[in-house]
JSON list of C-alpha atoms in Angstrom, two decimals:
[
{"chain": "Y", "resi": 1, "resn": "UNK", "atom": "CA", "xyz": [2.87, 54.93, 115.34]},
{"chain": "Y", "resi": 2, "resn": "UNK", "atom": "CA", "xyz": [4.86, 54.83, 118.56]},
{"chain": "Y", "resi": 3, "resn": "UNK", "atom": "CA", "xyz": [4.62, 58.15, 120.38]},
{"chain": "Y", "resi": 4, "resn": "UNK", "atom": "CA", "xyz": [6.02, 58.84, 123.87]},
{"chain": "Y", "resi": 5, "resn": "UNK", "atom": "CA", "xyz": [3.25, 59.22, 126.44]},
{"chain": "Y", "resi": 6, "resn": "UNK", "atom": "CA", "xyz": [5.20, 61.74, 128.56]},
{"chain": "Y", "resi": 7, "resn": "UNK", "atom": "CA", "xyz": [8.00, 64.25, 128.06]},
{"chain": "Y", "resi": 8, "resn": "UNK", "atom": "CA", "xyz": [11.49, 62.94, 128.80]},
{"chain": "Y", "resi": 9, "resn": "UNK", "atom": "CA", "xyz": [12.89, 65.05, 131.65]},
{"chain": "Y", "resi": 10, "resn": "UNK", "atom": "CA", "xyz": [16.09, 67.05, 131.28]},
{"chain": "Y", "resi": 11, "resn": "UNK", "atom": "CA", "xyz": [17.86, 64.94, 133.93]},
{"chain": "Y", "resi": 12, "resn": "UNK", "atom": "CA", "xyz": [16.93, 61.64, 132.28]},
{"chain": "Y", "resi": 13, "resn": "UNK", "atom": "CA", "xyz": [17.93, 62.92, 128.85]},
{"chain": "Y", "resi": 14, "resn": "UNK", "atom": "CA", "xyz": [21.26, 64.28, 130.17]},
{"chain": "Y", "resi": 15, "resn": "UNK", "atom": "CA", "xyz": [21.98, 61.04, 132.03]},
{"chain": "Y", "resi": 16, "resn": "UNK", "atom": "CA", "xyz": [21.57, 59.09, 128.81]},
{"chain": "Y", "resi": 17, "resn": "UNK", "atom": "CA", "xyz": [23.79, 61.44, 126.78]},
{"chain": "Y", "resi": 18, "resn": "UNK", "atom": "CA", "xyz": [26.44, 62.17, 129.42]},
{"chain": "Y", "resi": 19, "resn": "UNK", "atom": "CA", "xyz": [29.17, 59.73, 128.41]},
{"chain": "Y", "resi": 20, "resn": "UNK", "atom": "CA", "xyz": [28.77, 60.09, 124.64]},
{"chain": "Y", "resi": 21, "resn": "UNK", "atom": "CA", "xyz": [30.66, 63.36, 124.23]},
{"chain": "Y", "resi": 22, "resn": "UNK", "atom": "CA", "xyz": [33.56, 62.76, 126.62]},
{"chain": "Y", "resi": 23, "resn": "UNK", "atom": "CA", "xyz": [37.01, 62.12, 125.19]},
{"chain": "Y", "resi": 24, "resn": "UNK", "atom": "CA", "xyz": [39.32, 59.64, 126.88]},
{"chain": "Y", "resi": 25, "resn": "UNK", "atom": "CA", "xyz": [42.88, 60.61, 127.77]},
{"chain": "Y", "resi": 26, "resn": "UNK", "atom": "CA", "xyz": [45.45, 58.67, 125.72]},
{"chain": "Y", "resi": 27, "resn": "UNK", "atom": "CA", "xyz": [47.36, 56.11, 127.78]},
{"chain": "Y", "resi": 28, "resn": "UNK", "atom": "CA", "xyz": [51.09, 56.70, 128.11]},
{"chain": "Y", "resi": 29, "resn": "UNK", "atom": "CA", "xyz": [53.88, 54.37, 129.25]},
{"chain": "Y", "resi": 30, "resn": "UNK", "atom": "CA", "xyz": [57.48, 55.15, 130.20]},
{"chain": "Y", "resi": 31, "resn": "UNK", "atom": "CA", "xyz": [60.20, 53.89, 127.86]},
{"chain": "Y", "resi": 32, "resn": "UNK", "atom": "CA", "xyz": [62.41, 51.35, 129.71]},
{"chain": "Y", "resi": 33, "resn": "UNK", "atom": "CA", "xyz": [65.50, 52.65, 127.87]},
{"chain": "Y", "resi": 34, "resn": "UNK", "atom": "CA", "xyz": [65.27, 56.45, 128.20]},
{"chain": "Y", "resi": 35, "resn": "UNK", "atom": "CA", "xyz": [62.29, 57.01, 130.52]},
{"chain": "Y", "resi": 36, "resn": "UNK", "atom": "CA", "xyz": [60.42, 59.23, 128.02]},
{"chain": "Y", "resi": 37, "resn": "UNK", "atom": "CA", "xyz": [56.63, 58.77, 127.86]},
{"chain": "Y", "resi": 38, "resn": "UNK", "atom": "CA", "xyz": [55.08, 57.42, 124.65]},
{"chain": "Y", "resi": 39, "resn": "UNK", "atom": "CA", "xyz": [52.00, 55.55, 123.42]},
{"chain": "Y", "resi": 40, "resn": "UNK", "atom": "CA", "xyz": [52.03, 51.81, 124.25]},
{"chain": "Y", "resi": 41, "resn": "UNK", "atom": "CA", "xyz": [53.00, 49.31, 121.53]},
{"chain": "Y", "resi": 42, "resn": "UNK", "atom": "CA", "xyz": [54.75, 52.00, 119.49]},
{"chain": "Y", "resi": 43, "resn": "UNK", "atom": "CA", "xyz": [58.37, 53.00, 118.85]},
{"chain": "Y", "resi": 44, "resn": "UNK", "atom": "CA", "xyz": [59.73, 55.54, 121.34]},
{"chain": "Y", "resi": 45, "resn": "UNK", "atom": "CA", "xyz": [60.15, 58.85, 119.46]},
{"chain": "Y", "resi": 46, "resn": "UNK", "atom": "CA", "xyz": [63.01, 59.93, 121.76]},
{"chain": "Y", "resi": 47, "resn": "UNK", "atom": "CA", "xyz": [65.36, 56.95, 121.47]},
{"chain": "Y", "resi": 48, "resn": "UNK", "atom": "CA", "xyz": [63.85, 54.92, 118.59]},
{"chain": "Y", "resi": 49, "resn": "UNK", "atom": "CA", "xyz": [63.68, 51.65, 120.51]},
{"chain": "Y", "resi": 50, "resn": "UNK", "atom": "CA", "xyz": [60.86, 49.12, 120.63]},
{"chain": "Y", "resi": 51, "resn": "UNK", "atom": "CA", "xyz": [60.83, 45.87, 122.61]},
{"chain": "Y", "resi": 52, "resn": "UNK", "atom": "CA", "xyz": [64.47, 46.27, 123.71]},
{"chain": "Y", "resi": 53, "resn": "UNK", "atom": "CA", "xyz": [66.02, 46.84, 120.27]},
{"chain": "Y", "resi": 54, "resn": "UNK", "atom": "CA", "xyz": [66.67, 49.89, 118.11]},
{"chain": "Y", "resi": 55, "resn": "UNK", "atom": "CA", "xyz": [64.13, 50.07, 115.31]},
{"chain": "Y", "resi": 56, "resn": "UNK", "atom": "CA", "xyz": [64.47, 53.67, 114.14]},
{"chain": "Y", "resi": 57, "resn": "UNK", "atom": "CA", "xyz": [67.75, 55.58, 113.99]},
{"chain": "Y", "resi": 58, "resn": "UNK", "atom": "CA", "xyz": [67.30, 58.87, 115.88]},
{"chain": "Y", "resi": 59, "resn": "UNK", "atom": "CA", "xyz": [69.68, 61.81, 115.46]},
{"chain": "Y", "resi": 60, "resn": "UNK", "atom": "CA", "xyz": [71.55, 62.80, 118.64]},
{"chain": "Y", "resi": 61, "resn": "UNK", "atom": "CA", "xyz": [71.17, 66.42, 119.69]}
]
């Protein structure tokens, strides 16, 4: 049976686990039509446009 010969130090263990639990910030891009920020490759929730054309009709406030 494989058994570790020495104890794994706290620093070495933490170094190995450090990046596992971090969440990445979602990327946002500005809409070329209205300037509102939204997720890339998705319809803008503010104006309803995607790739220069209106895809979703949005009610005007």
